[in-house]
Amino acid sequence: MSSPEGPRPGLLDQYSQGFMVSQVLFAACELGVFDVLAEAPGPGSDAVAARLGTSSRDEMLLDVCVSQALQMEVRGGKALYDNTELSSTYLVRSHPRSQHNMLLYLARTTYLCWAHLAQAVREGKNQYLTAFGVPSDQLFTAIYRSEGERLMFMRALQDVWSVQGRSVLSAFDLSPFPLICDLGGCSGALAKECVALYPGCRVTVFDIPAVVQTAKRHFLSPEEGRIGFQEGDFFEDPLPEADLYILARVLHDWTDEKCSQLLAKIHQACKPGGGALVIESLLDADGRGPLTTQLYSLNMLVQTEGKERTPAQYRALLAAAGFGDAQCRRTPAGTYGAILARK
Ligand SMILES: C[S@@+](CC[C@H](N)C(=O)[O-])C[C@H]1O[C@@H](n2cnc3c(N)ncnc32)[C@H](O)[C@@H]1O
């Protein structure tokens, strides 16, 4: 219903300048503002600048951060800055729940693809060629276009499971599945949460060779004896034996045709009574929300070949591959939900 005063122009400013808000967070992360404040809380902007090696004009950035993730107190006429609970937990690099790497990835890669959203909509395809000059006919060759980029992507994805991993893995009781294969399991971040939550299980992380080698070099720690890695291409190579196949944020990368191909392969490898667990950000039944998932779906447009889907769309893909009895559970607070289907 329209109001007599007409629409609020401030709202348009808020939407159109929203990218500035993200950039402030990205810059503060990149510069290490939250880390410096965690080491020695309460400095003035001149002391922060000295520790970061930035210009004395850093006060502008710190003051905008105060509206997002810092607190400030004026003492003796001087502004003194500190982290908030939000930044201490999620933005300080050393915190176990830190999202620092995800913010860096969003700043350095995702943001540059989003700069070409209109072109992506026009062409119906991702923007690696426009943004980075790399052809994207082999999706993961474009995503992993350098060793540094692969490491940044793997670290970014890991951050999400450090916060939401337990809740997606406890959406269903997975204890009846002692041998689990995490297909496209990347650094093993979800596998680590899985073995912590289910003491009786072992997990094989299956991913392409370069990712497995990077995971072994940078992510694996000795206490994870119940996690193994296997190199391979899930479209081409035989899949490891397992009671349950996890596909976390894998199907959203691909077209319906490629998803069907992969799910049919999993169904073939699966034992009777075995299962497939799909973990994705789920659209509402009518596909018109939640906004975060709609934005993720646009992100799939600019960065992949896929899209986010509704539970019914995932059920249809699973059913076409032969899986029955698919149940869907959304996690209470998180962005991700889980769909468990049995053979
Ligand atoms: C979007 S990431 C999700 C990673 C992880 N499951 C997570 O939720 O953090 C997709 C994963 O699929 C892997 N992948 C892509 N194509 C693959 C293929 N043909 N065979 C095996 N793994 C593949 C990628 O290397 C990447 O680790």
Short mmCIF file of C-alpha atoms and ligand atoms in Angstrom, two decimals:
data_model
loop_
_atom_site.label_atom_id
_atom_site.label_comp_id
_atom_site.label_asym_id
_atom_site.label_seq_id
_atom_site.Cartn_x
_atom_site.Cartn_y
_atom_site.Cartn_z
CA MET A 1 0.00 0.00 0.00
CA SER A 2 1.48 3.43 -0.89
CA SER A 3 1.89 5.98 1.91
CA PRO A 4 0.58 9.57 1.43
CA GLU A 5 4.17 10.92 1.69
CA GLY A 6 5.38 8.53 -1.02
CA PRO A 7 8.27 6.05 -0.67
CA ARG A 8 11.14 6.90 1.68
CA PRO A 9 14.13 8.03 -0.48
CA GLY A 10 16.52 7.04 2.32
CA LEU A 11 15.64 3.43 1.68
CA LEU A 12 17.00 3.66 -1.86
CA ASP A 13 20.26 5.14 -0.53
CA GLN A 14 20.49 2.30 1.95
CA TYR A 15 20.11 -0.31 -0.80
CA SER A 16 22.27 1.35 -3.44
CA GLN A 17 25.09 2.15 -1.04
CA GLY A 18 24.97 -1.21 0.73
CA PHE A 19 28.22 -2.23 -0.95
CA MET A 20 30.02 0.48 1.04
CA VAL A 21 28.98 -1.24 4.25
CA SER A 22 30.50 -4.54 3.05
CA GLN A 23 33.67 -2.80 1.89
CA VAL A 24 34.22 -1.23 5.31
CA LEU A 25 34.11 -4.68 6.91
CA PHE A 26 36.30 -6.18 4.18
CA ALA A 27 38.91 -3.41 4.51
CA ALA A 28 38.98 -3.63 8.31
CA CYS A 29 39.50 -7.40 8.05
CA GLU A 30 42.18 -7.07 5.38
CA LEU A 31 44.07 -4.42 7.37
CA GLY A 32 43.85 -6.47 10.58
CA VAL A 33 41.90 -3.89 12.63
CA PHE A 34 40.06 -6.54 14.68
CA ASP A 35 43.27 -8.52 15.31
CA VAL A 36 45.15 -5.45 16.55
CA LEU A 37 42.32 -4.55 18.91
CA ALA A 38 42.19 -8.16 20.20
CA GLU A 39 45.92 -8.04 21.04
CA ALA A 40 45.69 -4.76 22.99
CA PRO A 41 42.17 -3.37 23.47
CA GLY A 42 41.32 0.30 23.83
CA PRO A 43 43.84 2.25 21.73
CA GLY A 44 43.18 5.57 20.01
CA SER A 45 43.15 5.79 16.23
CA ASP A 46 46.77 7.06 16.12
CA ALA A 47 47.95 3.96 18.00
CA VAL A 48 45.89 1.69 15.72
CA ALA A 49 47.41 3.42 12.68
CA ALA A 50 50.90 2.96 14.11
CA ARG A 51 50.32 -0.77 14.67
CA LEU A 52 48.71 -1.32 11.28
CA GLY A 53 51.11 0.90 9.40
CA THR A 54 48.18 2.83 7.92
CA SER A 55 47.68 6.56 7.42
CA SER A 56 46.47 8.75 10.24
CA ARG A 57 43.16 8.99 8.35
CA ASP A 58 42.25 5.49 9.65
CA GLU A 59 39.85 7.16 12.11
CA MET A 60 37.25 7.43 9.32
CA LEU A 61 37.25 3.67 8.86
CA LEU A 62 37.24 2.96 12.61
CA ASP A 63 34.30 5.30 13.18
CA VAL A 64 32.20 3.59 10.51
CA CYS A 65 33.18 0.22 11.98
CA VAL A 66 31.67 1.47 15.24
CA SER A 67 28.26 1.27 13.56
CA GLN A 68 28.97 -2.38 12.63
CA ALA A 69 31.40 -4.28 14.77
CA LEU A 70 33.44 -2.01 17.05
CA GLN A 71 32.70 -0.06 20.19
CA MET A 72 34.13 3.35 21.00
CA GLU A 73 34.43 5.35 24.19
CA VAL A 74 35.57 8.99 24.46
CA ARG A 75 38.03 9.50 27.34
CA GLY A 76 39.77 12.82 27.95
CA GLY A 77 38.44 14.01 24.61
CA LYS A 78 40.02 11.06 22.80
CA ALA A 79 38.18 8.26 20.99
CA LEU A 80 39.29 4.80 22.16
CA TYR A 81 38.28 1.67 20.21
CA ASP A 82 37.55 -1.91 21.15
CA ASN A 83 36.06 -5.04 19.63
CA THR A 84 32.41 -5.95 20.25
CA GLU A 85 31.31 -9.50 21.05
CA LEU A 86 30.45 -9.91 17.35
CA SER A 87 33.90 -8.90 16.10
CA SER A 88 35.78 -10.73 18.90
CA THR A 89 34.05 -13.97 17.93
CA TYR A 90 33.72 -13.78 14.17
CA LEU A 91 36.25 -11.25 12.87
CA VAL A 92 39.39 -11.78 14.95
CA ARG A 93 41.50 -14.12 12.85
CA SER A 94 42.60 -16.43 15.69
CA HIS A 95 39.13 -17.17 17.11
CA PRO A 96 37.96 -20.76 16.37
CA ARG A 97 34.66 -19.41 14.97
CA SER A 98 36.32 -16.65 12.92
CA GLN A 99 34.83 -15.84 9.50
CA HIS A 100 37.92 -13.82 8.55
CA ASN A 101 38.82 -16.03 5.57
CA MET A 102 35.27 -15.97 4.24
CA LEU A 103 35.27 -12.17 4.35
CA LEU A 104 38.60 -12.07 2.48
CA TYR A 105 37.20 -14.43 -0.17
CA LEU A 106 34.05 -12.35 -0.52
CA ALA A 107 36.18 -9.21 -0.86
CA ARG A 108 38.76 -10.54 -3.31
CA THR A 109 36.74 -12.91 -5.49
CA THR A 110 32.97 -12.88 -4.98
CA TYR A 111 32.70 -9.09 -4.99
CA LEU A 112 34.56 -8.87 -8.31
CA CYS A 113 32.15 -11.37 -9.92
CA TRP A 114 29.16 -9.45 -8.52
CA ALA A 115 30.43 -6.31 -10.24
CA HIS A 116 29.20 -8.03 -13.44
CA LEU A 117 25.80 -9.20 -12.18
CA ALA A 118 23.88 -7.51 -15.01
CA GLN A 119 26.11 -9.22 -17.58
CA ALA A 120 25.66 -12.55 -15.77
CA VAL A 121 21.88 -12.16 -15.94
CA ARG A 122 22.08 -11.18 -19.61
CA GLU A 123 24.30 -14.14 -20.53
CA GLY A 124 23.02 -16.64 -17.95
CA LYS A 125 26.55 -17.60 -16.94
CA ASN A 126 29.30 -17.00 -14.40
CA GLN A 127 31.71 -14.10 -14.70
CA TYR A 128 35.23 -15.53 -14.26
CA LEU A 129 36.14 -14.51 -17.80
CA THR A 130 35.01 -10.91 -17.35
CA ALA A 131 36.30 -10.51 -13.80
CA PHE A 132 39.58 -12.44 -13.99
CA GLY A 133 40.19 -13.23 -17.67
CA VAL A 134 39.92 -17.00 -17.08
CA PRO A 135 37.60 -19.18 -19.21
CA SER A 136 34.98 -20.96 -17.14
CA ASP A 137 34.03 -23.94 -19.32
CA GLN A 138 35.80 -26.12 -16.69
CA LEU A 139 34.15 -24.64 -13.58
CA PHE A 140 36.64 -25.74 -10.94
CA THR A 141 39.62 -24.89 -13.14
CA ALA A 142 38.30 -21.32 -13.09
CA ILE A 143 37.51 -21.38 -9.36
CA TYR A 144 40.98 -22.80 -8.54
CA ARG A 145 42.81 -20.61 -11.03
CA SER A 146 45.91 -20.44 -8.83
CA GLU A 147 47.30 -22.23 -5.77
CA GLY A 148 46.64 -19.10 -3.68
CA GLU A 149 43.04 -18.86 -4.89
CA ARG A 150 42.43 -22.55 -4.10
CA LEU A 151 43.77 -22.11 -0.58
CA MET A 152 41.68 -18.97 -0.02
CA PHE A 153 38.51 -20.76 -1.25
CA MET A 154 39.17 -23.78 0.96
CA ARG A 155 39.83 -21.61 4.03
CA ALA A 156 36.70 -19.55 3.34
CA LEU A 157 34.45 -22.62 3.09
CA GLN A 158 35.96 -24.06 6.24
CA ASP A 159 34.93 -20.96 8.23
CA VAL A 160 31.24 -21.64 7.64
CA TRP A 161 31.35 -25.17 9.06
CA SER A 162 33.22 -23.98 12.16
CA VAL A 163 29.98 -22.19 13.06
CA GLN A 164 27.20 -24.18 11.38
CA GLY A 165 28.71 -27.66 10.93
CA ARG A 166 27.38 -29.19 14.13
CA SER A 167 23.82 -28.01 13.57
CA VAL A 168 23.56 -29.35 9.99
CA LEU A 169 25.10 -32.67 10.97
CA SER A 170 22.74 -33.09 13.90
CA ALA A 171 19.61 -32.29 11.88
CA PHE A 172 19.39 -36.12 11.50
CA ASP A 173 20.88 -38.86 13.66
CA LEU A 174 23.76 -40.11 11.51
CA SER A 175 24.97 -42.72 14.00
CA PRO A 176 23.44 -45.60 11.95
CA PHE A 177 26.00 -44.75 9.23
CA PRO A 178 29.47 -45.80 10.48
CA LEU A 179 31.21 -45.25 7.13
CA ILE A 180 30.61 -41.86 5.59
CA CYS A 181 31.93 -40.40 2.35
CA ASP A 182 31.94 -36.61 2.03
CA LEU A 183 31.87 -36.08 -1.74
CA GLY A 184 33.48 -32.76 -2.67
CA GLY A 185 34.52 -32.60 0.99
CA CYS A 186 37.24 -30.01 0.28
CA SER A 187 39.52 -29.32 3.29
CA GLY A 188 37.74 -31.89 5.47
CA ALA A 189 36.12 -29.18 7.62
CA LEU A 190 32.71 -30.88 7.74
CA ALA A 191 34.36 -34.29 8.21
CA LYS A 192 36.09 -32.95 11.35
CA GLU A 193 32.74 -31.85 12.77
CA CYS A 194 31.28 -35.22 11.82
CA VAL A 195 33.86 -37.36 13.65
CA ALA A 196 33.60 -35.05 16.68
CA LEU A 197 29.82 -35.44 16.77
CA TYR A 198 29.66 -39.17 15.96
CA PRO A 199 32.46 -41.01 17.80
CA GLY A 200 31.69 -44.27 15.97
CA CYS A 201 32.10 -42.99 12.43
CA ARG A 202 34.89 -42.78 9.91
CA VAL A 203 34.81 -40.30 7.02
CA THR A 204 36.43 -40.46 3.60
CA VAL A 205 36.79 -37.02 2.05
CA PHE A 206 36.62 -37.38 -1.73
CA ASP A 207 37.77 -34.46 -3.87
CA ILE A 208 39.82 -33.63 -6.92
CA PRO A 209 43.57 -34.34 -6.60
CA ALA A 210 44.77 -30.72 -6.24
CA VAL A 211 42.29 -30.11 -3.41
CA VAL A 212 43.18 -33.31 -1.57
CA GLN A 213 46.88 -32.46 -1.83
CA THR A 214 46.27 -28.92 -0.51
CA ALA A 215 44.10 -30.34 2.30
CA LYS A 216 46.86 -32.72 3.34
CA ARG A 217 49.46 -29.94 3.22
CA HIS A 218 47.51 -27.21 5.00
CA PHE A 219 44.48 -28.59 6.85
CA LEU A 220 45.00 -32.09 8.17
CA SER A 221 46.03 -32.55 11.78
CA PRO A 222 47.26 -35.83 13.31
CA GLU A 223 44.36 -36.31 15.76
CA GLU A 224 42.00 -36.81 12.82
CA GLY A 225 42.81 -40.50 12.44
CA ARG A 226 39.21 -41.28 11.53
CA ILE A 227 39.35 -39.07 8.44
CA GLY A 228 40.86 -40.34 5.21
CA PHE A 229 41.23 -38.57 1.85
CA GLN A 230 40.70 -40.01 -1.62
CA GLU A 231 41.52 -38.23 -4.85
CA GLY A 232 39.14 -38.48 -7.78
CA ASP A 233 36.54 -36.95 -10.06
CA PHE A 234 33.02 -37.70 -8.82
CA PHE A 235 31.62 -37.52 -12.35
CA GLU A 236 34.18 -39.90 -13.84
CA ASP A 237 35.80 -42.15 -11.21
CA PRO A 238 34.43 -44.95 -9.00
CA LEU A 239 33.13 -43.62 -5.66
CA PRO A 240 34.47 -44.92 -2.35
CA GLU A 241 32.38 -47.47 -0.48
CA ALA A 242 30.19 -45.87 2.21
CA ASP A 243 26.97 -46.22 4.22
CA LEU A 244 26.18 -42.53 3.70
CA TYR A 245 27.23 -40.07 1.00
CA ILE A 246 27.28 -36.41 2.03
CA LEU A 247 26.93 -33.71 -0.63
CA ALA A 248 27.42 -30.39 1.13
CA ARG A 249 27.19 -27.30 -1.09
CA VAL A 250 27.97 -29.49 -4.08
CA LEU A 251 24.68 -29.79 -5.98
CA HIS A 252 24.19 -26.01 -5.97
CA ASP A 253 27.27 -25.70 -8.19
CA TRP A 254 25.71 -27.68 -11.03
CA THR A 255 22.85 -27.79 -13.54
CA ASP A 256 19.95 -30.21 -12.99
CA GLU A 257 21.49 -32.52 -15.63
CA LYS A 258 24.86 -32.73 -13.85
CA CYS A 259 23.13 -33.17 -10.45
CA SER A 260 21.09 -36.07 -11.88
CA GLN A 261 24.24 -37.65 -13.31
CA LEU A 262 26.02 -37.43 -9.94
CA LEU A 263 23.04 -38.62 -7.87
CA ALA A 264 22.49 -41.61 -10.18
CA LYS A 265 26.13 -42.54 -9.67
CA ILE A 266 25.80 -42.25 -5.91
CA HIS A 267 22.64 -44.37 -5.97
CA GLN A 268 24.50 -47.05 -7.87
CA ALA A 269 27.37 -47.03 -5.35
CA CYS A 270 25.04 -46.93 -2.35
CA LYS A 271 24.16 -50.12 -0.39
CA PRO A 272 20.47 -50.92 0.20
CA GLY A 273 19.54 -49.03 3.39
CA GLY A 274 22.39 -46.59 2.77
CA GLY A 275 21.73 -42.92 2.29
CA ALA A 276 22.52 -39.58 0.70
CA LEU A 277 22.61 -36.44 2.81
CA VAL A 278 22.27 -33.20 0.86
CA ILE A 279 23.29 -30.06 2.76
CA GLU A 280 22.39 -26.80 1.08
CA SER A 281 20.88 -23.38 1.70
CA LEU A 282 17.21 -24.12 0.97
CA LEU A 283 14.73 -21.84 -0.75
CA ASP A 284 11.19 -21.62 0.61
CA ALA A 285 8.63 -23.89 -1.08
CA ASP A 286 7.52 -21.12 -3.47
CA GLY A 287 11.15 -20.16 -4.22
CA ARG A 288 10.53 -16.55 -3.12
CA GLY A 289 12.63 -16.46 0.04
CA PRO A 290 14.50 -16.37 2.32
CA LEU A 291 16.35 -13.37 0.92
CA THR A 292 19.77 -14.75 1.98
CA THR A 293 19.19 -17.91 -0.09
CA GLN A 294 17.86 -15.90 -3.04
CA LEU A 295 21.08 -13.87 -2.91
CA TYR A 296 23.12 -17.11 -2.69
CA SER A 297 21.29 -18.27 -5.79
CA LEU A 298 22.35 -15.12 -7.65
CA ASN A 299 25.81 -15.85 -6.33
CA MET A 300 25.62 -19.27 -7.96
CA LEU A 301 24.79 -17.46 -11.20
CA VAL A 302 27.87 -15.20 -11.04
CA GLN A 303 30.23 -17.89 -9.68
CA THR A 304 29.06 -21.36 -10.80
CA GLU A 305 26.85 -23.29 -13.26
CA GLY A 306 24.12 -23.92 -10.67
CA LYS A 307 21.54 -22.35 -8.40
CA GLU A 308 19.94 -22.77 -4.97
CA ARG A 309 16.82 -24.98 -4.91
CA THR A 310 13.68 -25.67 -2.89
CA PRO A 311 13.36 -28.90 -0.84
CA ALA A 312 10.87 -30.18 -3.45
CA GLN A 313 13.40 -29.62 -6.24
CA TYR A 314 16.06 -31.60 -4.33
CA ARG A 315 13.51 -34.34 -3.55
CA ALA A 316 12.65 -34.58 -7.26
CA LEU A 317 16.34 -34.91 -8.21
CA LEU A 318 16.89 -37.56 -5.51
CA ALA A 319 13.75 -39.48 -6.52
CA ALA A 320 14.73 -39.47 -10.19
CA ALA A 321 18.06 -41.03 -9.17
CA GLY A 322 16.23 -43.80 -7.29
CA PHE A 323 16.35 -42.50 -3.70
CA GLY A 324 13.12 -42.70 -1.74
CA ASP A 325 11.79 -41.38 1.53
CA ALA A 326 13.59 -38.01 1.41
CA GLN A 327 13.11 -35.99 4.58
CA CYS A 328 14.06 -32.34 4.87
CA ARG A 329 15.06 -30.49 8.05
CA ARG A 330 15.98 -26.85 8.30
CA THR A 331 18.36 -25.87 11.09
CA PRO A 332 16.91 -23.43 13.63
CA ALA A 333 19.19 -20.41 13.19
CA GLY A 334 21.54 -21.30 10.38
CA THR A 335 21.51 -20.69 6.68
CA TYR A 336 21.76 -24.37 5.77
CA GLY A 337 19.31 -27.27 5.83
CA ALA A 338 19.66 -31.02 5.34
CA ILE A 339 17.81 -33.57 3.22
CA LEU A 340 18.31 -37.25 4.02
CA ALA A 341 17.23 -39.86 1.47
CA ARG A 342 17.60 -43.65 1.63
CA LYS A 343 18.17 -46.30 -1.00
C1 LIG B 1 31.33 -25.49 -3.18
S1 LIG B 1 32.56 -26.60 -2.73
C2 LIG B 1 31.88 -27.34 -1.27
C3 LIG B 1 32.93 -27.94 -0.40
C4 LIG B 1 32.44 -28.58 0.90
N1 LIG B 1 31.55 -29.69 0.65
C5 LIG B 1 31.81 -27.56 1.79
O1 LIG B 1 30.60 -27.59 1.99
O2 LIG B 1 32.55 -26.71 2.29
C6 LIG B 1 32.45 -27.89 -3.94
C7 LIG B 1 33.51 -28.96 -3.77
O3 LIG B 1 33.34 -29.94 -4.79
C8 LIG B 1 34.63 -30.28 -5.26
N2 LIG B 1 34.51 -30.78 -6.65
C9 LIG B 1 34.16 -30.08 -7.74
N3 LIG B 1 34.14 -30.87 -8.83
C10 LIG B 1 34.51 -32.10 -8.40
C11 LIG B 1 34.67 -33.35 -9.06
N4 LIG B 1 34.47 -33.47 -10.38
N5 LIG B 1 35.04 -34.41 -8.33
C12 LIG B 1 35.27 -34.30 -6.98
N6 LIG B 1 35.11 -33.14 -6.31
C13 LIG B 1 34.75 -32.05 -7.01
C14 LIG B 1 35.40 -29.00 -5.18
O4 LIG B 1 36.79 -29.17 -5.22
C15 LIG B 1 34.91 -28.44 -3.86
O5 LIG B 1 35.67 -28.93 -2.79
#
